[in-house]
PDB file of C-alpha atoms in Angstrom:
ATOM      1  CA  MET A 956      12.687 -52.175 -10.981  1.00 43.00           C
ATOM      2  CA  GLU A 957      13.158 -48.496 -11.796  1.00 44.00           C
ATOM      3  CA  CYS A 958      11.869 -49.036 -15.339  1.00 47.00           C
ATOM      4  CA  ILE A 959       8.753 -50.750 -13.984  1.00 41.00           C
ATOM      5  CA  LEU A 960       8.182 -47.861 -11.569  1.00 42.00           C
ATOM      6  CA  LEU A 961       8.601 -45.358 -14.398  1.00 45.00           C
ATOM      7  CA  LEU A 962       6.089 -47.247 -16.551  1.00 45.00           C
ATOM      8  CA  LEU A 963       3.608 -47.251 -13.693  1.00 40.00           C
ATOM      9  CA  ILE A 964       4.018 -43.502 -13.228  1.00 43.00           C
ATOM     10  CA  VAL A 965       3.632 -42.821 -16.946  1.00 46.00           C
ATOM     11  CA  GLY A 966       0.650 -45.177 -17.202  1.00 47.00           C
ATOM     12  CA  THR A 967      -1.028 -43.517 -14.241  1.00 41.00           C
ATOM     13  CA  GLY A 968      -0.441 -40.103 -15.793  1.00 45.00           C
ATOM     14  CA  ILE A 969      -1.941 -41.170 -19.106  1.00 44.00           C
ATOM     15  CA  ALA A 970      -4.923 -42.736 -17.373  1.00 42.00           C
ATOM     16  CA  ALA A 971      -5.473 -39.564 -15.354  1.00 42.00           C
ATOM     17  CA  TRP A 972      -5.126 -37.479 -18.516  1.00 44.00           C
ATOM     18  CA  ILE A 973      -7.726 -39.535 -20.336  1.00 45.00           C
ATOM     19  CA  GLY A 974     -10.064 -39.612 -17.372  1.00 43.00           C
ATOM     20  CA  LEU A 975      -9.793 -35.933 -16.541  1.00 43.00           C
ATOM     21  CA  CYS A 976     -10.055 -34.869 -20.164  1.00 44.00           C
ATOM     22  CA  ARG A 977     -13.084 -36.977 -21.013  1.00 45.00           C
ATOM     23  CA  PRO A 978     -15.737 -34.696 -22.510  1.00 45.00           C
ATOM     24  CA  THR A 979     -18.433 -33.800 -20.035  1.00 43.00           C
ATOM     25  CA  GLY A 980     -22.129 -33.400 -20.588  1.00 44.00           C
ATOM     26  CA  GLU A 981     -21.579 -29.666 -20.937  1.00 44.00           C
ATOM     27  CA  GLU A 982     -19.205 -30.173 -23.839  1.00 46.00           C
ATOM     28  CA  GLN A 983     -21.622 -32.290 -25.894  1.00 47.00           C
ATOM     29  CA  SER A 984     -25.162 -31.305 -26.730  1.00 48.00           C
ATOM     30  CA  PRO A 985     -28.068 -33.782 -26.399  1.00 49.00           C
ATOM     31  CA  VAL A 986     -28.448 -33.681 -30.189  1.00 45.00           C
ATOM     32  CA  GLU A 987     -24.863 -34.873 -30.660  1.00 45.00           C
ATOM     33  CA  GLU A 988     -25.348 -37.582 -28.064  1.00 46.00           C
ATOM     34  CA  LYS A 989     -28.375 -38.959 -29.916  1.00 46.00           C
ATOM     35  CA  SER A 990     -26.885 -38.684 -33.378  1.00 49.00           C
ATOM     36  CA  GLY A 991     -24.641 -41.709 -32.824  1.00 47.00           C
ATOM     37  CA  GLN A 992     -21.235 -40.368 -33.761  1.00 52.00           C
ATOM     38  CA  THR A 993     -18.853 -42.819 -35.339  1.00 67.00           C
ATOM     39  CA  ILE A 994     -15.797 -44.056 -33.465  1.00 64.00           C
ATOM     40  CA  PHE A 995     -13.556 -42.021 -35.775  1.00 56.00           C
ATOM     41  CA  MET A 996     -15.479 -38.831 -35.063  1.00 59.00           C
ATOM     42  CA  ARG A 997     -15.318 -39.436 -31.335  1.00 57.00           C
ATOM     43  CA  ILE A 998     -11.567 -40.022 -31.463  1.00 55.00           C
ATOM     44  CA  GLN A 999     -11.122 -36.929 -33.596  1.00 53.00           C
ATOM     45  CA  ALA A1000     -13.166 -34.833 -31.180  1.00 55.00           C
ATOM     46  CA  TRP A1001     -11.212 -36.208 -28.224  1.00 52.00           C
ATOM     47  CA  PHE A1002      -7.856 -35.269 -29.768  1.00 52.00           C
ATOM     48  CA  CYS A1003      -9.101 -31.823 -30.767  1.00 57.00           C
ATOM     49  CA  GLN A1004     -10.211 -31.239 -27.197  1.00 56.00           C
ATOM     50  CA  ARG A1005      -6.718 -32.096 -25.940  1.00 51.00           C
ATOM     51  CA  PHE A1006      -5.185 -29.258 -27.970  1.00 54.00           C
ATOM     52  CA  ARG A1007      -7.649 -26.475 -27.207  1.00 58.00           C
ATOM     53  CA  ARG A1008      -5.921 -23.576 -25.485  1.00 57.00           C
ATOM     54  CA  ASN A1009      -9.020 -22.403 -23.624  1.00 58.00           C
ATOM     55  CA  SER A1010     -10.076 -25.834 -22.405  1.00 54.00           C
ATOM     56  CA  LYS A1011      -9.453 -26.589 -18.738  1.00 52.00           C
ATOM     57  CA  PHE A1012      -7.929 -29.974 -19.545  1.00 52.00           C
ATOM     58  CA  GLY A1013      -6.727 -29.139 -23.041  1.00 53.00           C
ATOM     59  CA  LEU A1014      -3.395 -27.867 -24.339  1.00 59.00           C
ATOM     60  CA  SER A1015      -1.912 -26.934 -20.947  1.00 57.00           C
ATOM     61  CA  LEU A1016      -2.390 -30.414 -19.553  1.00 66.00           C
ATOM     62  CA  THR A1017      -1.209 -32.044 -22.780  1.00 71.00           C
ATOM     63  CA  ILE A1018       2.047 -30.071 -22.882  1.00 71.00           C
ATOM     64  CA  GLY A1019       2.612 -30.573 -19.179  1.00 69.00           C
ATOM     65  CA  LEU A1020       2.151 -34.316 -19.466  1.00 78.00           C
ATOM     66  CA  VAL A1021       4.469 -34.648 -22.484  1.00 80.00           C
ATOM     67  CA  VAL A1022       7.245 -32.571 -20.868  1.00 80.00           C
ATOM     68  CA  SER A1023       6.924 -34.446 -17.572  1.00 80.00           C
ATOM     69  CA  MET A1024       7.045 -37.826 -19.329  1.00 85.00           C
ATOM     70  CA  LEU A1025      10.192 -36.942 -21.292  1.00 87.00           C
ATOM     71  CA  ALA A1026      12.005 -35.507 -18.273  1.00 87.00           C
ATOM     72  CA  GLY A1027      10.796 -38.397 -16.109  1.00 84.00           C
ATOM     73  CA  TRP A1028      12.110 -40.896 -18.663  1.00 88.00           C
ATOM     74  CA  LEU A1029      15.536 -39.197 -18.598  1.00 87.00           C
ATOM     75  CA  PHE A1030      15.609 -39.224 -14.800  1.00 88.00           C
ATOM     76  CA  GLY A1031      14.623 -42.897 -14.743  1.00 86.00           C
ATOM     77  CA  GLU A1032      17.402 -43.817 -17.162  1.00 85.00           C
ATOM     78  CA  LEU A1033      19.980 -41.928 -15.106  1.00 87.00           C
ATOM     79  CA  ALA A1034      18.743 -43.487 -11.878  1.00 86.00           C
ATOM     80  CA  ASP A1035      18.920 -46.975 -13.365  1.00 85.00           C
ATOM     81  CA  GLU A1036      22.501 -46.422 -14.563  1.00 83.00           C
ATOM     82  CA  ILE A1037      23.565 -45.122 -11.154  1.00 83.00           C
ATOM     83  CA  LEU A1038      21.941 -47.904  -9.156  1.00 84.00           C
ATOM     84  CA  GLU A1039      23.347 -50.587 -11.427  1.00 81.00           C
ATOM     85  CA  GLN A1040      26.825 -48.991 -11.455  1.00 75.00           C
ATOM     86  CA  GLU A1041      26.919 -49.217 -15.235  1.00 71.00           C
ATOM     87  CA  LEU A1042      28.964 -47.371 -17.884  1.00 81.00           C
ATOM     88  CA  LEU A1043      27.609 -43.945 -16.965  1.00 81.00           C
ATOM     89  CA  THR A1044      29.267 -43.991 -13.554  1.00 82.00           C
ATOM     90  CA  GLN A1045      32.667 -44.657 -15.123  1.00 85.00           C
ATOM     91  CA  PHE A1046      32.039 -41.898 -17.654  1.00 89.00           C
ATOM     92  CA  ASP A1047      31.188 -39.564 -14.745  1.00 89.00           C
ATOM     93  CA  LEU A1048      34.654 -40.130 -13.280  1.00 88.00           C
ATOM     94  CA  THR A1049      36.468 -39.727 -16.575  1.00 89.00           C
ATOM     95  CA  PHE A1050      34.511 -36.627 -17.548  1.00 90.00           C
ATOM     96  CA  GLY A1051      34.925 -34.984 -14.151  1.00 88.00           C
ATOM     97  CA  GLU A1052      38.673 -35.592 -13.933  1.00 88.00           C
ATOM     98  CA  GLY A1053      39.178 -34.378 -17.494  1.00 88.00           C
ATOM     99  CA  LEU A1054      37.143 -31.211 -16.943  1.00 88.00           C
ATOM    100  CA  LEU A1055      38.892 -30.293 -13.690  1.00 87.00           C
ATOM    101  CA  SER A1056      42.299 -30.721 -15.318  1.00 84.00           C
ATOM    102  CA  LEU A1057      41.383 -27.859 -17.691  1.00 86.00           C
ATOM    103  CA  VAL A1058      40.029 -25.449 -15.068  1.00 85.00           C
ATOM    104  CA  SER A1059      42.222 -22.698 -13.639  1.00 85.00           C
ATOM    105  CA  GLU A1060      41.872 -21.050 -10.233  1.00 86.00           C
ATOM    106  CA  PRO A1061      40.313 -17.780 -11.557  1.00 89.00           C
ATOM    107  CA  VAL A1062      37.734 -19.798 -13.518  1.00 89.00           C
ATOM    108  CA  SER A1063      36.862 -21.797 -10.413  1.00 88.00           C
ATOM    109  CA  GLN A1064      36.396 -18.600  -8.418  1.00 90.00           C
ATOM    110  CA  LEU A1065      34.116 -17.205 -11.130  1.00 93.00           C
ATOM    111  CA  PHE A1066      31.944 -20.319 -11.151  1.00 92.00           C
ATOM    112  CA  PHE A1067      31.866 -20.360  -7.356  1.00 92.00           C
ATOM    113  CA  ALA A1068      30.221 -16.930  -7.524  1.00 93.00           C
ATOM    114  CA  ILE A1069      27.812 -18.214 -10.171  1.00 94.00           C
ATOM    115  CA  THR A1070      26.854 -21.300  -8.151  1.00 94.00           C
ATOM    116  CA  MET A1071      25.768 -19.055  -5.265  1.00 94.00           C
ATOM    117  CA  ALA A1072      22.800 -17.960  -7.414  1.00 93.00           C
ATOM    118  CA  ALA A1073      21.142 -21.278  -6.502  1.00 92.00           C
ATOM    119  CA  SER A1074      22.225 -21.385  -2.857  1.00 92.00           C
ATOM    120  CA  PRO A1075      19.763 -21.032   0.048  1.00 92.00           C
ATOM    121  CA  PHE A1076      21.298 -17.607   0.760  1.00 93.00           C
ATOM    122  CA  VAL A1077      19.893 -16.385  -2.561  1.00 94.00           C
ATOM    123  CA  LEU A1078      16.848 -18.585  -3.163  1.00 95.00           C
ATOM    124  CA  ILE A1079      15.138 -18.047   0.207  1.00 95.00           C
ATOM    125  CA  PRO A1080      15.292 -14.220   0.065  1.00 95.00           C
ATOM    126  CA  GLY A1081      14.448 -14.460  -3.631  1.00 95.00           C
ATOM    127  CA  VAL A1082      11.241 -16.419  -2.994  1.00 95.00           C
ATOM    128  CA  VAL A1083      10.276 -14.039  -0.175  1.00 95.00           C
ATOM    129  CA  LEU A1084      10.813 -10.923  -2.313  1.00 95.00           C
ATOM    130  CA  VAL A1085       8.981 -12.360  -5.319  1.00 94.00           C
ATOM    131  CA  ASN A1086       6.051 -13.412  -3.136  1.00 95.00           C
ATOM    132  CA  LEU A1087       5.871  -9.997  -1.466  1.00 95.00           C
ATOM    133  CA  TRP A1088       5.666  -8.444  -4.938  1.00 93.00           C
ATOM    134  CA  LEU A1089       2.978 -10.924  -6.001  1.00 92.00           C
ATOM    135  CA  VAL A1090       0.912 -10.409  -2.846  1.00 93.00           C
ATOM    136  CA  ASN A1091       1.168  -6.646  -3.299  1.00 91.00           C
ATOM    137  CA  ARG A1092      -0.322  -7.126  -6.764  1.00 89.00           C
ATOM    138  CA  ARG A1093      -2.986  -9.435  -5.279  1.00 89.00           C
ATOM    139  CA  ARG A1094      -1.688 -12.456  -7.175  1.00 90.00           C
ATOM    140  CA  ILE A1095      -2.103 -14.767  -4.207  1.00 91.00           C
ATOM    141  CA  ALA A1096      -2.399 -17.965  -6.258  1.00 90.00           C
ATOM    142  CA  ASP A1097       0.871 -17.175  -8.037  1.00 91.00           C
ATOM    143  CA  ALA A1098       2.617 -16.537  -4.708  1.00 93.00           C
ATOM    144  CA  VAL A1099       1.401 -19.882  -3.391  1.00 93.00           C
ATOM    145  CA  MET A1100       2.594 -21.639  -6.539  1.00 93.00           C
ATOM    146  CA  MET A1101       6.073 -20.094  -6.249  1.00 94.00           C
ATOM    147  CA  ALA A1102       6.329 -21.340  -2.665  1.00 94.00           C
ATOM    148  CA  VAL A1103       5.061 -24.785  -3.647  1.00 94.00           C
ATOM    149  CA  ALA A1104       7.444 -25.047  -6.608  1.00 95.00           C
ATOM    150  CA  VAL A1105      10.630 -24.114  -4.734  1.00 95.00           C
ATOM    151  CA  GLY A1106       9.719 -25.406  -1.272  1.00 94.00           C
ATOM    152  CA  GLY A1107       8.241 -28.631  -2.595  1.00 94.00           C
ATOM    153  CA  GLY A1108      11.193 -29.052  -4.939  1.00 94.00           C
ATOM    154  CA  ALA A1109      13.632 -28.744  -2.035  1.00 95.00           C
ATOM    155  CA  VAL A1110      11.772 -31.459  -0.109  1.00 96.00           C
ATOM    156  CA  ILE A1111      11.687 -33.727  -3.179  1.00 95.00           C
ATOM    157  CA  ASN A1112      15.399 -33.199  -3.789  1.00 95.00           C
ATOM    158  CA  LEU A1113      16.361 -34.062  -0.222  1.00 95.00           C
ATOM    159  CA  THR A1114      14.148 -37.141  -0.357  1.00 95.00           C
ATOM    160  CA  LEU A1115      15.752 -38.339  -3.585  1.00 94.00           C
ATOM    161  CA  LYS A1116      19.238 -37.747  -2.219  1.00 94.00           C
ATOM    162  CA  VAL A1117      18.489 -39.905   0.806  1.00 94.00           C
ATOM    163  CA  LEU A1118      16.861 -42.626  -1.295  1.00 92.00           C
ATOM    164  CA  PHE A1119      19.791 -42.926  -3.698  1.00 90.00           C
ATOM    165  CA  GLY A1120      22.492 -42.202  -1.120  1.00 89.00           C
ATOM    166  CA  ARG A1121      25.148 -41.528  -3.733  1.00 88.00           C
ATOM    167  CA  PRO A1122      28.445 -40.261  -2.272  1.00 89.00           C
ATOM    168  CA  ARG A1123      29.928 -36.979  -3.450  1.00 90.00           C
ATOM    169  CA  PRO A1124      32.808 -36.947  -5.941  1.00 88.00           C
ATOM    170  CA  ASP A1125      36.304 -37.150  -4.496  1.00 84.00           C
ATOM    171  CA  PHE A1126      38.323 -35.505  -7.249  1.00 81.00           C
ATOM    172  CA  LEU A1127      41.869 -34.371  -6.466  1.00 77.00           C
ATOM    173  CA  ASP A1128      41.406 -30.984  -8.151  1.00 72.00           C
ATOM    174  CA  MET A1129      37.975 -30.107  -6.753  1.00 75.00           C
ATOM    175  CA  PHE A1130      37.614 -26.451  -5.718  1.00 74.00           C
ATOM    176  CA  TYR A1131      35.954 -27.177  -2.368  1.00 76.00           C
ATOM    177  CA  GLU A1132      34.179 -29.994  -0.569  1.00 78.00           C
ATOM    178  CA  GLU A1133      30.406 -30.246  -0.232  1.00 81.00           C
ATOM    179  CA  VAL A1134      28.544 -32.244   2.373  1.00 83.00           C
ATOM    180  CA  GLY A1135      25.571 -34.552   1.902  1.00 86.00           C
ATOM    181  CA  PHE A1136      24.622 -36.893  -0.895  1.00 89.00           C
ATOM    182  CA  SER A1137      25.197 -36.196  -4.560  1.00 89.00           C
ATOM    183  CA  PHE A1138      22.284 -37.373  -6.742  1.00 91.00           C
ATOM    184  CA  PRO A1139      20.391 -35.417  -7.931  1.00 92.00           C
ATOM    185  CA  SER A1140      22.076 -32.007  -7.797  1.00 93.00           C
ATOM    186  CA  GLY A1141      20.075 -29.643  -5.617  1.00 93.00           C
ATOM    187  CA  HIS A1142      21.538 -26.532  -7.238  1.00 94.00           C
ATOM    188  CA  ALA A1143      20.626 -27.787 -10.727  1.00 95.00           C
ATOM    189  CA  MET A1144      17.100 -28.775  -9.676  1.00 95.00           C
ATOM    190  CA  LEU A1145      16.290 -25.642  -7.672  1.00 96.00           C
ATOM    191  CA  SER A1146      17.705 -23.314 -10.325  1.00 95.00           C
ATOM    192  CA  VAL A1147      15.243 -24.805 -12.808  1.00 95.00           C
ATOM    193  CA  LEU A1148      12.396 -24.369 -10.321  1.00 96.00           C
ATOM    194  CA  PHE A1149      13.100 -20.851  -9.050  1.00 96.00           C
ATOM    195  CA  TYR A1150      14.204 -19.158 -12.257  1.00 96.00           C
ATOM    196  CA  GLY A1151      11.791 -21.171 -14.382  1.00 94.00           C
ATOM    197  CA  MET A1152       8.830 -20.288 -12.170  1.00 94.00           C
ATOM    198  CA  LEU A1153       9.966 -16.656 -11.995  1.00 94.00           C
ATOM    199  CA  ALA A1154      10.067 -16.477 -15.796  1.00 92.00           C
ATOM    200  CA  TYR A1155       6.608 -18.067 -15.989  1.00 90.00           C
ATOM    201  CA  LEU A1156       5.076 -15.684 -13.450  1.00 91.00           C
ATOM    202  CA  LEU A1157       6.598 -12.625 -15.131  1.00 90.00           C
ATOM    203  CA  GLY A1158       5.415 -13.912 -18.494  1.00 85.00           C
ATOM    204  CA  ARG A1159       1.832 -14.244 -17.231  1.00 82.00           C
ATOM    205  CA  SER A1160       1.595 -10.461 -17.025  1.00 78.00           C
ATOM    206  CA  MET A1161       2.836 -10.030 -20.606  1.00 77.00           C
ATOM    207  CA  GLY A1162       0.492 -10.457 -23.520  1.00 68.00           C
ATOM    208  CA  VAL A1163       3.239 -10.888 -26.111  1.00 72.00           C
ATOM    209  CA  TRP A1164       4.443 -14.468 -26.583  1.00 75.00           C
ATOM    210  CA  GLY A1165       7.847 -13.246 -27.755  1.00 80.00           C
ATOM    211  CA  TRP A1166       8.603 -11.815 -24.322  1.00 83.00           C
ATOM    212  CA  ARG A1167       7.509 -15.052 -22.645  1.00 82.00           C
ATOM    213  CA  VAL A1168       9.860 -17.059 -24.846  1.00 84.00           C
ATOM    214  CA  PHE A1169      12.658 -14.599 -24.134  1.00 91.00           C
ATOM    215  CA  LEU A1170      12.163 -14.921 -20.378  1.00 91.00           C
ATOM    216  CA  GLY A1171      12.077 -18.702 -20.694  1.00 88.00           C
ATOM    217  CA  LEU A1172      15.374 -18.696 -22.582  1.00 93.00           C
ATOM    218  CA  ILE A1173      16.975 -16.503 -19.916  1.00 94.00           C
ATOM    219  CA  ALA A1174      15.783 -18.861 -17.169  1.00 94.00           C
ATOM    220  CA  ALA A1175      17.070 -21.892 -19.101  1.00 94.00           C
ATOM    221  CA  THR A1176      20.449 -20.209 -19.601  1.00 95.00           C
ATOM    222  CA  ILE A1177      20.762 -19.412 -15.892  1.00 95.00           C
ATOM    223  CA  ALA A1178      19.914 -22.995 -14.925  1.00 95.00           C
ATOM    224  CA  LEU A1179      22.369 -24.301 -17.533  1.00 96.00           C
ATOM    225  CA  VAL A1180      25.247 -22.146 -16.258  1.00 96.00           C
ATOM    226  CA  ILE A1181      24.520 -22.984 -12.614  1.00 96.00           C
ATOM    227  CA  GLY A1182      24.524 -26.681 -13.441  1.00 94.00           C
ATOM    228  CA  LEU A1183      27.813 -26.248 -15.292  1.00 95.00           C
ATOM    229  CA  SER A1184      29.268 -24.504 -12.240  1.00 94.00           C
ATOM    230  CA  ARG A1185      28.688 -27.634 -10.147  1.00 93.00           C
ATOM    231  CA  LEU A1186      30.793 -29.601 -12.626  1.00 93.00           C
ATOM    232  CA  VAL A1187      33.565 -27.013 -12.858  1.00 91.00           C
ATOM    233  CA  LEU A1188      33.828 -26.896  -9.062  1.00 91.00           C
ATOM    234  CA  GLY A1189      34.016 -30.697  -8.899  1.00 89.00           C
ATOM    235  CA  VAL A1190      31.216 -31.081  -6.343  1.00 91.00           C
ATOM    236  CA  HIS A1191      28.914 -33.124  -8.607  1.00 91.00           C
ATOM    237  CA  PHE A1192      29.097 -35.764 -11.293  1.00 91.00           C
ATOM    238  CA  LEU A1193      27.638 -35.039 -14.727  1.00 93.00           C
ATOM    239  CA  SER A1194      24.752 -37.449 -14.104  1.00 92.00           C
ATOM    240  CA  ASP A1195      23.946 -35.609 -10.854  1.00 93.00           C
ATOM    241  CA  VAL A1196      23.441 -32.369 -12.739  1.00 95.00           C
ATOM    242  CA  LEU A1197      21.446 -34.020 -15.536  1.00 94.00           C
ATOM    243  CA  GLY A1198      19.264 -35.716 -12.928  1.00 93.00           C
ATOM    244  CA  GLY A1199      18.725 -32.415 -11.122  1.00 94.00           C
ATOM    245  CA  TRP A1200      17.650 -30.702 -14.316  1.00 95.00           C
ATOM    246  CA  ALA A1201      15.306 -33.566 -15.203  1.00 94.00           C
ATOM    247  CA  ALA A1202      13.689 -33.725 -11.757  1.00 94.00           C
ATOM    248  CA  GLY A1203      13.331 -29.936 -11.734  1.00 94.00           C
ATOM    249  CA  ILE A1204      11.624 -29.942 -15.131  1.00 93.00           C
ATOM    250  CA  VAL A1205       9.158 -32.623 -14.000  1.00 92.00           C
ATOM    251  CA  TRP A1206       8.149 -30.680 -10.871  1.00 94.00           C
ATOM    252  CA  LEU A1207       8.143 -27.295 -12.644  1.00 93.00           C
ATOM    253  CA  SER A1208       5.942 -28.690 -15.402  1.00 89.00           C
ATOM    254  CA  ALA A1209       3.534 -30.125 -12.825  1.00 88.00           C
ATOM    255  CA  CYS A1210       3.322 -26.796 -10.962  1.00 90.00           C
ATOM    256  CA  ILE A1211       2.803 -24.696 -14.095  1.00 88.00           C
ATOM    257  CA  THR A1212       0.209 -27.132 -15.437  1.00 84.00           C
ATOM    258  CA  ALA A1213      -1.680 -27.031 -12.139  1.00 84.00           C
ATOM    259  CA  ARG A1214      -1.620 -23.226 -12.188  1.00 83.00           C
ATOM    260  CA  GLU A1215      -2.875 -23.077 -15.775  1.00 78.00           C
ATOM    261  CA  ILE A1216      -5.689 -25.527 -15.056  1.00 77.00           C
ATOM    262  CA  SER A1217      -6.786 -23.591 -11.959  1.00 76.00           C
ATOM    263  CA  ASP A1218      -7.085 -20.462 -14.097  1.00 70.00           C
ATOM    264  CA  ARG A1219      -9.499 -21.973 -16.626  1.00 62.00           C
TER     265      ARG A1219
END
């Protein structure tokens, strides 16, 4: 059932991509229309249009769709394994117990401090401060997109948790107990959204691609370490964290793509 749903989502996305990206009358001159281009030339033109950086429905939409499809496929696979109680769930238990057996108290305390970087006590003030800075610089659209990315991501995460209803781990050596459902990890998902969107918004004001890549790598590292902290503390299974990252990437990609398209 989940695979069918995933195929429907992907098919809808491809159909929307093709429909939205179809060349308009402004993109083709009357002379070209009357010249009777061959099918090969039309296909070639269509693909070229999909990879134009300055086109409204070009490279930005293409990259966004590809990233969303890959992350969505990963999330669908994880969801299917969890719902069917297949091998992954047993691996989650084995991996979690093995990891916690290697973790000392000082290490747990360190990762507890790290995990707070994706808690509401940090993310809510963080979004407010970033948006105040953006509004002060008259970047209203960017401020709205930050709120949509993190706020919308929180709503999506809570919805997914309720839909899957997966219980939290019950490891003997867990550092502390969390409440609520487990899949997907909210900390993993929201760390991708907040720090990923922050890196994107900072990168928009920089003309050098090297700095944008550097900021993206920093954001990815932060999200990676925060996700790892949920495993070290024993409050999530490995598949929870992977699912949180995947869901976060899908929503982040959608938000960034929408922002890029609105700027064209």
